[in-house]
């Protein structure tokens, strides 16, 4: 969220289909659920000056690199559990010895979680 300046609901709902990587930029399609609005925003990708992702030499985070790393991290788990398209953020519930991943969805409720678990 710090790298995009967008609301949590817009960032938490992102999937690989919302992100388009270019040679020197990344374009993200954000959705506001309650307002039913979609906005497209482009972020330039700076030249790699430092290997530090969260504490770069410049006072700005690289949105493209953050998105790439999150998708790379979540892809194996999403594919294993048939979650498509791959979300930028996943949450997981652990009921030993089983792990159940799901999209990070701000519309989820505790009552819904109870219904899913029986």
C-alpha atoms as an extended CHARMM CRD file, in Angstrom:
* protein
*
       118  EXT
         1         1  UNK       CA              0.0000000000        0.0000000000        0.0000000000  PROA      1               0.0000000000
         2         2  UNK       CA              2.8680000000        2.3390000000        0.7610000000  PROA      2               0.0000000000
         3         3  UNK       CA              4.2680000000        1.8210000000       -2.7280000000  PROA      3               0.0000000000
         4         4  UNK       CA              0.9420000000        2.5410000000       -4.4620000000  PROA      4               0.0000000000
         5         5  UNK       CA             -0.7900000000        5.0680000000       -2.2140000000  PROA      5               0.0000000000
         6         6  UNK       CA             -4.0560000000        3.1210000000       -2.6590000000  PROA      6               0.0000000000
         7         7  UNK       CA             -6.6350000000        1.9280000000       -0.1080000000  PROA      7               0.0000000000
         8         8  UNK       CA             -6.2420000000       -1.5020000000        1.5410000000  PROA      8               0.0000000000
         9         9  UNK       CA             -9.3650000000       -2.8850000000       -0.1860000000  PROA      9               0.0000000000
        10        10  UNK       CA             -7.9020000000       -1.9970000000       -3.5890000000  PROA      10              0.0000000000
        11        11  UNK       CA             -4.5050000000       -3.5820000000       -2.9200000000  PROA      11              0.0000000000
        12        12  UNK       CA             -5.7390000000       -6.7170000000       -1.1070000000  PROA      12              0.0000000000
        13        13  UNK       CA             -7.9440000000       -7.7400000000       -4.0510000000  PROA      13              0.0000000000
        14        14  UNK       CA             -5.1850000000       -7.6250000000       -6.6990000000  PROA      14              0.0000000000
        15        15  UNK       CA             -4.4470000000      -10.7070000000       -8.8140000000  PROA      15              0.0000000000
        16        16  UNK       CA             -1.9930000000      -11.4630000000      -11.5890000000  PROA      16              0.0000000000
        17        17  UNK       CA             -4.6700000000      -10.4000000000      -14.1030000000  PROA      17              0.0000000000
        18        18  UNK       CA             -4.6680000000       -6.8650000000      -12.6500000000  PROA      18              0.0000000000
        19        19  UNK       CA             -0.9250000000       -6.3600000000      -13.1410000000  PROA      19              0.0000000000
        20        20  UNK       CA              0.8470000000       -5.6940000000      -16.4310000000  PROA      20              0.0000000000
        21        21  UNK       CA              4.6500000000       -5.5670000000      -16.4510000000  PROA      21              0.0000000000
        22        22  UNK       CA              6.4570000000       -3.4070000000      -18.9910000000  PROA      22              0.0000000000
        23        23  UNK       CA             10.1570000000       -2.9170000000      -19.6630000000  PROA      23              0.0000000000
        24        24  UNK       CA             10.3820000000        0.1840000000      -17.4710000000  PROA      24              0.0000000000
        25        25  UNK       CA              7.0170000000        0.2710000000      -15.6880000000  PROA      25              0.0000000000
        26        26  UNK       CA              4.1850000000       -1.7200000000      -14.1760000000  PROA      26              0.0000000000
        27        27  UNK       CA              0.5100000000       -0.9130000000      -14.7630000000  PROA      27              0.0000000000
        28        28  UNK       CA             -2.0560000000       -1.9550000000      -12.1630000000  PROA      28              0.0000000000
        29        29  UNK       CA             -5.8470000000       -2.0040000000      -12.4740000000  PROA      29              0.0000000000
        30        30  UNK       CA             -7.3470000000       -1.1780000000       -9.0810000000  PROA      30              0.0000000000
        31        31  UNK       CA            -10.9830000000       -1.9110000000       -8.1540000000  PROA      31              0.0000000000
        32        32  UNK       CA            -13.0300000000       -0.2120000000       -5.4750000000  PROA      32              0.0000000000
        33        33  UNK       CA            -15.6680000000       -2.7630000000       -4.5190000000  PROA      33              0.0000000000
        34        34  UNK       CA            -18.2750000000       -0.5540000000       -2.8940000000  PROA      34              0.0000000000
        35        35  UNK       CA            -17.9670000000        2.2000000000       -5.4970000000  PROA      35              0.0000000000
        36        36  UNK       CA            -17.8170000000       -0.3360000000       -8.3490000000  PROA      36              0.0000000000
        37        37  UNK       CA            -15.0270000000        1.6890000000       -9.9290000000  PROA      37              0.0000000000
        38        38  UNK       CA            -11.8870000000        0.5520000000      -11.7520000000  PROA      38              0.0000000000
        39        39  UNK       CA             -8.8300000000        2.7730000000      -12.0520000000  PROA      39              0.0000000000
        40        40  UNK       CA             -5.6240000000        2.1170000000      -13.9590000000  PROA      40              0.0000000000
        41        41  UNK       CA             -2.3400000000        3.4530000000      -12.6170000000  PROA      41              0.0000000000
        42        42  UNK       CA              1.2080000000        3.1420000000      -13.9620000000  PROA      42              0.0000000000
        43        43  UNK       CA              4.3410000000        3.0730000000      -11.8230000000  PROA      43              0.0000000000
        44        44  UNK       CA              7.8260000000        3.5340000000      -13.2420000000  PROA      44              0.0000000000
        45        45  UNK       CA             10.4430000000        0.9650000000      -12.3700000000  PROA      45              0.0000000000
        46        46  UNK       CA             13.6590000000        2.6270000000      -11.1860000000  PROA      46              0.0000000000
        47        47  UNK       CA             17.0920000000        1.3580000000      -12.1300000000  PROA      47              0.0000000000
        48        48  UNK       CA             18.3410000000       -1.1090000000       -9.5040000000  PROA      48              0.0000000000
        49        49  UNK       CA             20.5600000000        1.0190000000       -7.2920000000  PROA      49              0.0000000000
        50        50  UNK       CA             20.4470000000       -1.1210000000       -4.1690000000  PROA      50              0.0000000000
        51        51  UNK       CA             19.6830000000       -4.7680000000       -3.4150000000  PROA      51              0.0000000000
        52        52  UNK       CA             17.5170000000       -3.6440000000       -0.4690000000  PROA      52              0.0000000000
        53        53  UNK       CA             13.8160000000       -3.9010000000       -1.3510000000  PROA      53              0.0000000000
        54        54  UNK       CA             12.2210000000       -2.3900000000        1.7310000000  PROA      54              0.0000000000
        55        55  UNK       CA             14.9130000000        0.1940000000        2.4380000000  PROA      55              0.0000000000
        56        56  UNK       CA             16.0560000000        1.5230000000       -0.9390000000  PROA      56              0.0000000000
        57        57  UNK       CA             18.5860000000        4.3050000000       -1.3160000000  PROA      57              0.0000000000
        58        58  UNK       CA             15.8520000000        6.4530000000       -2.8530000000  PROA      58              0.0000000000
        59        59  UNK       CA             12.8200000000        7.4980000000       -0.8040000000  PROA      59              0.0000000000
        60        60  UNK       CA             10.4080000000        5.3450000000       -2.8330000000  PROA      60              0.0000000000
        61        61  UNK       CA              9.4890000000        1.6790000000       -3.0740000000  PROA      61              0.0000000000
        62        62  UNK       CA              9.6430000000       -0.2200000000       -6.3720000000  PROA      62              0.0000000000
        63        63  UNK       CA              6.0270000000       -1.2600000000       -6.9810000000  PROA      63              0.0000000000
        64        64  UNK       CA              6.9170000000       -3.5490000000       -9.8980000000  PROA      64              0.0000000000
        65        65  UNK       CA              9.5310000000       -5.4970000000       -7.9500000000  PROA      65              0.0000000000
        66        66  UNK       CA              7.2290000000       -5.8870000000       -4.9450000000  PROA      66              0.0000000000
        67        67  UNK       CA              4.4430000000       -7.2410000000       -7.2050000000  PROA      67              0.0000000000
        68        68  UNK       CA              6.8390000000       -9.6410000000       -8.9650000000  PROA      68              0.0000000000
        69        69  UNK       CA              8.1080000000      -11.0460000000       -5.6840000000  PROA      69              0.0000000000
        70        70  UNK       CA              4.6370000000      -11.4650000000       -4.1730000000  PROA      70              0.0000000000
        71        71  UNK       CA              3.3540000000      -13.2820000000       -7.2690000000  PROA      71              0.0000000000
        72        72  UNK       CA              6.4700000000      -15.4830000000       -7.3170000000  PROA      72              0.0000000000
        73        73  UNK       CA              5.9470000000      -16.3310000000       -3.6460000000  PROA      73              0.0000000000
        74        74  UNK       CA              2.2100000000      -17.0680000000       -3.9510000000  PROA      74              0.0000000000
        75        75  UNK       CA              2.1830000000      -18.9090000000       -7.3000000000  PROA      75              0.0000000000
        76        76  UNK       CA              3.2130000000      -22.4000000000       -6.0440000000  PROA      76              0.0000000000
        77        77  UNK       CA              0.6490000000      -22.4160000000       -3.2210000000  PROA      77              0.0000000000
        78        78  UNK       CA             -2.1300000000      -20.9960000000       -5.4290000000  PROA      78              0.0000000000
        79        79  UNK       CA             -1.4370000000      -23.6010000000       -8.1310000000  PROA      79              0.0000000000
        80        80  UNK       CA             -1.3080000000      -26.4250000000       -5.6040000000  PROA      80              0.0000000000
        81        81  UNK       CA             -4.7550000000      -25.5080000000       -4.2560000000  PROA      81              0.0000000000
        82        82  UNK       CA             -6.3340000000      -24.4870000000       -7.5890000000  PROA      82              0.0000000000
        83        83  UNK       CA             -6.6350000000      -20.7700000000       -6.8480000000  PROA      83              0.0000000000
        84        84  UNK       CA             -6.7580000000      -18.8980000000      -10.1440000000  PROA      84              0.0000000000
        85        85  UNK       CA             -5.8580000000      -16.2080000000      -11.0020000000  PROA      85              0.0000000000
        86        86  UNK       CA             -2.9200000000      -16.0370000000       -8.5970000000  PROA      86              0.0000000000
        87        87  UNK       CA             -3.6530000000      -13.3780000000       -5.9580000000  PROA      87              0.0000000000
        88        88  UNK       CA             -1.0450000000      -10.9030000000       -4.8550000000  PROA      88              0.0000000000
        89        89  UNK       CA             -1.8960000000      -11.7340000000       -1.2370000000  PROA      89              0.0000000000
        90        90  UNK       CA             -2.9140000000      -15.0760000000        0.2620000000  PROA      90              0.0000000000
        91        91  UNK       CA             -4.0220000000      -15.9520000000        3.7540000000  PROA      91              0.0000000000
        92        92  UNK       CA             -3.7350000000      -19.4090000000        5.2420000000  PROA      92              0.0000000000
        93        93  UNK       CA             -5.4890000000      -21.2490000000        8.0300000000  PROA      93              0.0000000000
        94        94  UNK       CA             -3.6720000000      -24.0950000000        9.6910000000  PROA      94              0.0000000000
        95        95  UNK       CA             -5.5990000000      -27.0110000000       11.1150000000  PROA      95              0.0000000000
        96        96  UNK       CA             -2.8130000000      -29.4130000000       11.9380000000  PROA      96              0.0000000000
        97        97  UNK       CA             -1.5960000000      -31.1210000000        9.7850000000  PROA      97              0.0000000000
        98        98  UNK       CA             -3.5090000000      -29.3440000000        7.0090000000  PROA      98              0.0000000000
        99        99  UNK       CA             -2.9510000000      -25.8430000000        5.6200000000  PROA      99              0.0000000000
       100       100  UNK       CA             -5.8410000000      -24.1620000000        3.8090000000  PROA      100             0.0000000000
       101       101  UNK       CA             -4.9500000000      -21.0900000000        1.7230000000  PROA      101             0.0000000000
       102       102  UNK       CA             -7.4690000000      -18.5410000000        0.4570000000  PROA      102             0.0000000000
       103       103  UNK       CA             -7.5270000000      -15.1120000000       -1.1330000000  PROA      103             0.0000000000
       104       104  UNK       CA             -7.1110000000      -12.1860000000        1.2110000000  PROA      104             0.0000000000
       105       105  UNK       CA            -10.6770000000      -10.9770000000        0.9300000000  PROA      105             0.0000000000
       106       106  UNK       CA            -11.9250000000       -8.0460000000        2.9620000000  PROA      106             0.0000000000
       107       107  UNK       CA            -15.5210000000       -9.2210000000        2.4970000000  PROA      107             0.0000000000
       108       108  UNK       CA            -14.8830000000      -12.3830000000        4.5260000000  PROA      108             0.0000000000
       109       109  UNK       CA            -16.6240000000      -12.6010000000        7.8660000000  PROA      109             0.0000000000
       110       110  UNK       CA            -16.2240000000      -14.7780000000       10.9250000000  PROA      110             0.0000000000
       111       111  UNK       CA            -19.7410000000      -16.1520000000       10.3420000000  PROA      111             0.0000000000
       112       112  UNK       CA            -18.7470000000      -17.1040000000        6.7870000000  PROA      112             0.0000000000
       113       113  UNK       CA            -15.6290000000      -18.8150000000        8.0760000000  PROA      113             0.0000000000
       114       114  UNK       CA            -17.7410000000      -20.8430000000       10.5250000000  PROA      114             0.0000000000
       115       115  UNK       CA            -20.1480000000      -21.8790000000        7.7360000000  PROA      115             0.0000000000
       116       116  UNK       CA            -17.2030000000      -23.0820000000        5.6110000000  PROA      116             0.0000000000
       117       117  UNK       CA            -15.8730000000      -25.1950000000        8.4760000000  PROA      117             0.0000000000
       118       118  UNK       CA            -19.2420000000      -26.7810000000        9.2930000000  PROA      118             0.0000000000
